[in-house]
Coordinates of C-alpha atoms in Angstrom, one line a residue:
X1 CA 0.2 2.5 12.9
X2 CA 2.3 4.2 15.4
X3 CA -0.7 3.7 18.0
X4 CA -0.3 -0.2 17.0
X5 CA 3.3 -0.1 17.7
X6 CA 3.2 1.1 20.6
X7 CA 0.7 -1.4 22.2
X8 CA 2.6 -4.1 20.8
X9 CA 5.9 -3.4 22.7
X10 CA 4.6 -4.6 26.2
X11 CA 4.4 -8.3 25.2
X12 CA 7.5 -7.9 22.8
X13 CA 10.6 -6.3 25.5
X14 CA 12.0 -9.4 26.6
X15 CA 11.0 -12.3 24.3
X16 CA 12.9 -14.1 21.7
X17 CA 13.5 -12.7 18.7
X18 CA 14.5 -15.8 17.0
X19 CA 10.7 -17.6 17.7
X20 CA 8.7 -15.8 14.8
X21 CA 6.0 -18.2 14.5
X22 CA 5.2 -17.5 18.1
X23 CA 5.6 -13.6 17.7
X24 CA 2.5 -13.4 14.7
X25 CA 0.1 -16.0 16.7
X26 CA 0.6 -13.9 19.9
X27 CA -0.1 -10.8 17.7
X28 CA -3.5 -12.4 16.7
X29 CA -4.3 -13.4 20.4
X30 CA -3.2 -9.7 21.8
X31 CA -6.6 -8.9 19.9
X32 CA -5.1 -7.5 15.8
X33 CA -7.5 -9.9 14.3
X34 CA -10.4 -7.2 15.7
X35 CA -8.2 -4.5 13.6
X36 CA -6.3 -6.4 10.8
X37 CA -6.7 -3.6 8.2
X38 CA -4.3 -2.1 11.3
X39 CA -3.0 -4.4 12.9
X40 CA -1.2 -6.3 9.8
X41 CA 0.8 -3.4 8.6
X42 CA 2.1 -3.0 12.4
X43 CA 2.8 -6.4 12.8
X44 CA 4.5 -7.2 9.2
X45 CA 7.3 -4.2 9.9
X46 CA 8.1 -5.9 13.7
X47 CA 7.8 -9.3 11.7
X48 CA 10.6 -8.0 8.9
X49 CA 12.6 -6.8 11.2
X50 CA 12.7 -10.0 13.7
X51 CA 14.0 -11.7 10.4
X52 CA 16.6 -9.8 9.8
X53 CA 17.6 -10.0 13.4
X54 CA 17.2 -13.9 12.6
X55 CA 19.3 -13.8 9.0
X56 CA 22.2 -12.2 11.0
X57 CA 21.8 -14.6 13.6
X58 CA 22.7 -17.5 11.7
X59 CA 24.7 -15.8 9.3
X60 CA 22.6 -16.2 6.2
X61 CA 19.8 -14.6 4.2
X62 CA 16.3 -14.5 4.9
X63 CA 15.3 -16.3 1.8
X64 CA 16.7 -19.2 3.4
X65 CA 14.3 -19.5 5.4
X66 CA 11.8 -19.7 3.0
X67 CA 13.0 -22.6 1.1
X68 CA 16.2 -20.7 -1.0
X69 CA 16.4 -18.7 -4.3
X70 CA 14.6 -20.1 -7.4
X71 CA 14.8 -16.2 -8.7
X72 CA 18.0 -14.0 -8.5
X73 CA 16.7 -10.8 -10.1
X74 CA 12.7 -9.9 -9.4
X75 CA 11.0 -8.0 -11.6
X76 CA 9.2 -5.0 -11.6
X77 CA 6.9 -2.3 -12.8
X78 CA 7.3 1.3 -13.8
X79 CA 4.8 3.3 -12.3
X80 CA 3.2 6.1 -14.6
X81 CA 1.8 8.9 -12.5
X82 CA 0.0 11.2 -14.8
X83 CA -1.0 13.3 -12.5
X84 CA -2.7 15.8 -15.3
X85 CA -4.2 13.3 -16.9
X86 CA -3.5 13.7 -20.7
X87 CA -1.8 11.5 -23.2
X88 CA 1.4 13.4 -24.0
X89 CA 2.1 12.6 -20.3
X90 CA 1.5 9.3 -19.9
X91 CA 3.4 9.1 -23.5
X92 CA 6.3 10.9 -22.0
X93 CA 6.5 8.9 -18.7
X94 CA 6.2 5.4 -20.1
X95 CA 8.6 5.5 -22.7
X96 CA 10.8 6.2 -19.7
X97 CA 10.1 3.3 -18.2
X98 CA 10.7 1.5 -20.9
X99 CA 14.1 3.1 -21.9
X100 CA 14.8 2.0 -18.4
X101 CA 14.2 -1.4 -19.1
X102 CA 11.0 -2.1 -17.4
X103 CA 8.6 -5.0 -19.2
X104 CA 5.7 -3.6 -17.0
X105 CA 4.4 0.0 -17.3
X106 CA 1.0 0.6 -14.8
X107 CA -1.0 3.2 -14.2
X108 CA -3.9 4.3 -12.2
X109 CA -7.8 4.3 -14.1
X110 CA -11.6 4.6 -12.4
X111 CA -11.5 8.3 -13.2
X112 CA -13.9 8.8 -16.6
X113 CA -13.6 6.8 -18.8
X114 CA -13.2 8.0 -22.0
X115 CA -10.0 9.5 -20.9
X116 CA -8.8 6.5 -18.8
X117 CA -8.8 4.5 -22.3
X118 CA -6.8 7.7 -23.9
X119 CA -4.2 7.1 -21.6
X120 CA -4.3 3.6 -22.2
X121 CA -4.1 3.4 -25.8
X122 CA -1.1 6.3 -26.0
X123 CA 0.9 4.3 -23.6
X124 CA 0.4 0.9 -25.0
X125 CA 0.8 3.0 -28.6
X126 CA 4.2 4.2 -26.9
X127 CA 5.7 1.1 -25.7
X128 CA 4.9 -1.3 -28.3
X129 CA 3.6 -5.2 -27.5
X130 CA 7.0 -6.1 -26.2
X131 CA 5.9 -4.4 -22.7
X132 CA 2.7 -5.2 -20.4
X133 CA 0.6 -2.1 -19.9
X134 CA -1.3 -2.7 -16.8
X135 CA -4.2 -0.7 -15.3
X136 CA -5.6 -0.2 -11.8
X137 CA -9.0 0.5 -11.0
X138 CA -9.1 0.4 -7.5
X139 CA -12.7 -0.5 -6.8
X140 CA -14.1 2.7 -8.6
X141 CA -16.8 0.7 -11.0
X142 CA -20.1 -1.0 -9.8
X143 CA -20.5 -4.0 -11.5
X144 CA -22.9 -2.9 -14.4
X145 CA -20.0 -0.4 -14.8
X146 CA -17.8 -2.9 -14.8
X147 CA -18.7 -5.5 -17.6
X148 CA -19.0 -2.3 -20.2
X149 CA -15.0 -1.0 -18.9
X150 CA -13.7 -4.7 -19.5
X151 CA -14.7 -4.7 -22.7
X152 CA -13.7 -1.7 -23.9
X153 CA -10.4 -2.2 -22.2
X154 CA -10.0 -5.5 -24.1
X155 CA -9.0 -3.7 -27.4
X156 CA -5.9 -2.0 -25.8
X157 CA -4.4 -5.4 -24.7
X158 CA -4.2 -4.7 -21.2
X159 CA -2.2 -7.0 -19.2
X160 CA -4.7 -7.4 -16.2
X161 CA -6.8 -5.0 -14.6
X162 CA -6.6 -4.9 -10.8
X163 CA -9.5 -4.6 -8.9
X164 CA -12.3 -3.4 -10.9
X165 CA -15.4 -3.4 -8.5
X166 CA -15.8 -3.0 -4.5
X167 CA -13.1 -5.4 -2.7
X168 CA -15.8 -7.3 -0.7
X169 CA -17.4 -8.6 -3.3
X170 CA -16.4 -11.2 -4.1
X171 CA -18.6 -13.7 -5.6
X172 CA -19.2 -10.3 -8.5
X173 CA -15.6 -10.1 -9.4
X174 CA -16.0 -14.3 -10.1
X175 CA -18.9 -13.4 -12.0
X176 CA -17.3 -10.6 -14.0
X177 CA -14.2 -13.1 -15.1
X178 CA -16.5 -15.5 -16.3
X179 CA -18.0 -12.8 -18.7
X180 CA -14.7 -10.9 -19.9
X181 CA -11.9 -11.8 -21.6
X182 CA -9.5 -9.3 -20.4
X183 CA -8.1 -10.9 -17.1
X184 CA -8.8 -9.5 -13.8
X185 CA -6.3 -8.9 -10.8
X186 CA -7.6 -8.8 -7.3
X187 CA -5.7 -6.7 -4.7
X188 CA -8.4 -5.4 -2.0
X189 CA -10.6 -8.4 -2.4
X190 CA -7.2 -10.6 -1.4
X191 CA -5.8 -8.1 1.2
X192 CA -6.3 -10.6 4.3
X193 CA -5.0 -14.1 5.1
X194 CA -8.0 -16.1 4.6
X195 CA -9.2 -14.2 1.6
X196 CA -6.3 -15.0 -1.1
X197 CA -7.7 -18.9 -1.0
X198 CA -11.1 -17.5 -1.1
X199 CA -10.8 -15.7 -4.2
X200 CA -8.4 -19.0 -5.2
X201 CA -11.7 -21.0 -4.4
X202 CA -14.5 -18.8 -6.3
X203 CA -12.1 -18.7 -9.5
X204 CA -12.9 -14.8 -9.1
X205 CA -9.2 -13.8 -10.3
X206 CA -6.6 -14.5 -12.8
X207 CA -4.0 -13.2 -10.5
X208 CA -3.8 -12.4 -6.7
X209 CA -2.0 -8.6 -5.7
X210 CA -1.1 -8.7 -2.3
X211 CA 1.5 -7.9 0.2
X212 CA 3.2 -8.2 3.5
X213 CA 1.8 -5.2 5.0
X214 CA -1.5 -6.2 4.0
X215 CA -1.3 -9.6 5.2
X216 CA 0.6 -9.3 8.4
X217 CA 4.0 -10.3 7.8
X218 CA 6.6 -12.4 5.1
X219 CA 5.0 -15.5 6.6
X220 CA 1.1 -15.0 5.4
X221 CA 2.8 -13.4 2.4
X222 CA 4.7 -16.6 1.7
X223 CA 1.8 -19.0 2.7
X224 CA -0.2 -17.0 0.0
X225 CA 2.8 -17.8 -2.8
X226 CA 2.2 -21.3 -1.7
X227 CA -1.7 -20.9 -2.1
X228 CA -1.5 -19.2 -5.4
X229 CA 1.2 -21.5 -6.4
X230 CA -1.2 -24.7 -5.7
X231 CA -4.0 -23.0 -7.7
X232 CA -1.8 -21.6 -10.8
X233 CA -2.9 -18.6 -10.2
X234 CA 0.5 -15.6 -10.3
X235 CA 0.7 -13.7 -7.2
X236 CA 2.1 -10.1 -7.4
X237 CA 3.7 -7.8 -4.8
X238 CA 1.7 -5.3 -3.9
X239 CA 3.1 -1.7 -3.1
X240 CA 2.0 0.9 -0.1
X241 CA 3.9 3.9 -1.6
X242 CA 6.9 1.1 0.0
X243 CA 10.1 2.7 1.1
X244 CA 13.1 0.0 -0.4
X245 CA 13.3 -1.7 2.9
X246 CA 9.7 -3.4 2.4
X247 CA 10.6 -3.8 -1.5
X248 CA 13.6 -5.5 -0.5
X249 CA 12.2 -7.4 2.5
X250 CA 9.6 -9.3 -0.1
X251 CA 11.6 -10.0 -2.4
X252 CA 13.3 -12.6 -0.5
X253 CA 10.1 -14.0 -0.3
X254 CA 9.7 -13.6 -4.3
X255 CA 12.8 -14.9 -4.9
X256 CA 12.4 -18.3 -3.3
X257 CA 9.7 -18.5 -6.3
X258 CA 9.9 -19.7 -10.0
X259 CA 10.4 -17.2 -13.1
X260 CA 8.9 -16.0 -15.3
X261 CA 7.3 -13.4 -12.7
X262 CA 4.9 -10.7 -13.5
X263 CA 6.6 -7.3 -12.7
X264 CA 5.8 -6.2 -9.0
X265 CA 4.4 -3.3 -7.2
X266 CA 7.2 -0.8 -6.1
X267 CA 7.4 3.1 -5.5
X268 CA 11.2 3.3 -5.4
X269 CA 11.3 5.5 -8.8
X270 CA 9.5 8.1 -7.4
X271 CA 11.5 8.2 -4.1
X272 CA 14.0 11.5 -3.8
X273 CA 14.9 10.3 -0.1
X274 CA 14.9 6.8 1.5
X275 CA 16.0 5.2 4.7
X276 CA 18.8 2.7 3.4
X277 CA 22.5 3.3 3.4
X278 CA 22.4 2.3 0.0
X279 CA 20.3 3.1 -2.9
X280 CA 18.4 0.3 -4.8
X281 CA 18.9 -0.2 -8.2
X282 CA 16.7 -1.6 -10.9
X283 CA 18.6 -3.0 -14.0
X284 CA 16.0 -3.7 -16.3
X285 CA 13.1 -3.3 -14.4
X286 CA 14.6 -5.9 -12.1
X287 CA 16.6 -5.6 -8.6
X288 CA 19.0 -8.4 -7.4
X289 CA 18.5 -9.8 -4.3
X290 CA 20.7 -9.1 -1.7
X291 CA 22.8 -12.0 -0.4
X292 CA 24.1 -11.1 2.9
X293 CA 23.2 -12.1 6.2
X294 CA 19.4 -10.7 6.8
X295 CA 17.7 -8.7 4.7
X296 CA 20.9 -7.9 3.4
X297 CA 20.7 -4.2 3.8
X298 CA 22.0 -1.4 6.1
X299 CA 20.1 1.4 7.3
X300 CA 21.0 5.0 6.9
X301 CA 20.7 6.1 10.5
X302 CA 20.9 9.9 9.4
X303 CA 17.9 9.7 7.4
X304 CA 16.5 8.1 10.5
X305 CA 16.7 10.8 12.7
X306 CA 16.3 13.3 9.8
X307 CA 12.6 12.1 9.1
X308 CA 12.3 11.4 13.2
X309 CA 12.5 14.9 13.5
X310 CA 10.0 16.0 10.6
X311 CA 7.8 14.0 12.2
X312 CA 7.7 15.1 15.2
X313 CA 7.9 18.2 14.2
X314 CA 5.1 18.3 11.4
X315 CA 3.2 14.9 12.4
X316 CA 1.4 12.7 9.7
X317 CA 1.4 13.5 5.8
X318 CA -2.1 12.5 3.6
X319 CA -0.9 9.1 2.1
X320 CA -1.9 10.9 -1.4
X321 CA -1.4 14.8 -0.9
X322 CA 1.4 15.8 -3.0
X323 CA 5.0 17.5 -1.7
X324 CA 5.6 20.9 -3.3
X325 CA 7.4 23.7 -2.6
X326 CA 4.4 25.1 -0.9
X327 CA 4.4 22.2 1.4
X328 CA 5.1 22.7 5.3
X329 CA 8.2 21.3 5.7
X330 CA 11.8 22.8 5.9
X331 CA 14.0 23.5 3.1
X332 CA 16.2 21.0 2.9
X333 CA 13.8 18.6 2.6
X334 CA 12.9 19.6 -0.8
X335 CA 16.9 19.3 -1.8
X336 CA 17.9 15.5 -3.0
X337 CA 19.7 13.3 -0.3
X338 CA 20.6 10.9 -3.0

């Protein structure tokens, strides 16, 4: 994405920031609809950051601009890693959550599945009915595959399961609804603008996961609200491994909509470091919406330069590959900055 940003900023020096609408439609024309899967994420962080620029401007928050709050405090999930896989983990980390307040506890599945329904059954066993256990599949069944894991998943009371089968089909994930009764979340299959009324239109989801980076900005984000609004369908933030500034930016998209709201996508638990000057908090499993002008959060220019300098320094990290003390990077990096 730093490639994308950098061929953006030619037709960006100079312009308005204040003309948004003009900004995303030039972005489609400079040639990003080729490369959306690119493209979008590049163009959503330029996007957040014009309406902050724009919130300051005029001296109130961005959710004004998207038709005022309806929600003061969005909620959201509590992500359980489990990276070894056993049930006295995923135990152990969801009743955290839960002490925590969070009425959402997730966790990734499409590994075997014998042991993905373990996992599932000691952490709904854990928590109790009072909080949603949600499962993520991320396109790992074929459909056969599929309609035998929706079944068995049905007996654990699963809230949804995101995005069972392969994200362009579809037309199978319609007809997979029509056969289960455990109610199916599409993220992949509703990562792009013209998809999320698609899925809307073949009744192939009970709830649409998306996000700003995926879509290309708040805008798209908020015209797919509106969409899944119109079709009563719940729409649910999706999460990148998000530092807070993306968490924070959407929600003052989410927070222009109605409650109850299911509990959202974030990373921020598993964060040691981020890049604001102050840290988000959850209180419940929910974080209040900041009210000040913008986004209605500072950067911490240290961290900034901090991170500048790993980069250039060590370049790109694996979006999955864990940080350990055996990882290349200096010292300090591995003591808290909290």
């Amino acid at each position: 994405e730093r490639v994308a940003h950098e061929a953006t900023i030619p037709w960006i020096v100079g312009e308005d920031p204040l003309r948004i609408g003009e900004f995303l439609q030039r972005a489609q024309d400079r040639g990003w609809h080729h490369y959306p899967y690119l493209g979008n994420g590049a163009v959503a962080a330029i996007e957040m950051a014009l309406w902050d620029i724009c919130g300051k401007a005029f001296g109130c928050p961005v959710y004004q601009f998207f038709g005022g709050l309806q929600t003061e405090r969005v909620p959201f999930y509590w992500f359980v890693g489990v990276d070894d896989r056993t049930p006295e983990t995923a135990r152990r980390q969801a009743a955290e959550g839960a002490a925590r307040g969070f009425k959402t506890v997730y966790i990734k599945i499409g590994f075997e599945l014998e042991n993905d329904l373990r996992l599932a059954r000691a952490i709904r066993e854990e928590v109790g009915d009072g909080v949603a256990v949600r499962v993520d599949a991320n396109e790992a069944w074929s459909v056969f595959e599929a309609v035998d894991a929706l079944q068995r998943f049905e007996e654990v009371g699963v809230e949804f399961v995101e995005q069972p089968i392969d994200m362009h089909d579809i037309a199978g994930l319609a007809d997979l609804r029509a056969k289960s009764r455990v109610r199916i979340g599409a993220n992949q299959s509703a990562w792009l603008p013209w998809q999320v009324p698609e899925v809307a239109r073949q009744h192939a989801a009970d709830v649409i996961v998306t996000d700003p980076h995926q879509l290309g900005g708040l805008v798209p984000f908020h015209n797919a609200a509106a969409v899944c609004q119109t079709a009563g369908i719940p729409i649910c933030k999706h999460a990148f491994a998000d530092l807070a500034i993306t968490t924070i930016a959407a929600s003052h998209v989410l927070a222009t909509l109605p409650s109850p709201q299911l509990g959202h996508q974030q990373f921020l638990t598993f964060l040691v470091h981020d890049l604001l000057a102050e840290k988000v908090e959850f209180v419940d499993g929910a974080i209040q919406v900041p009210n000040g002008p913008g986004l209605g959060v500072e950067l911490d220019r240290e961290a900034l330069e901090f991170y500048k300098g790993i980069y250039e320094q060590y370049g790109e990290f694996e979006g999955y590959g864990p940080v350990t003390p055996e990882s290349p990077l200096p010292a300090e990096l591995h003591v808290a900055r909290r």
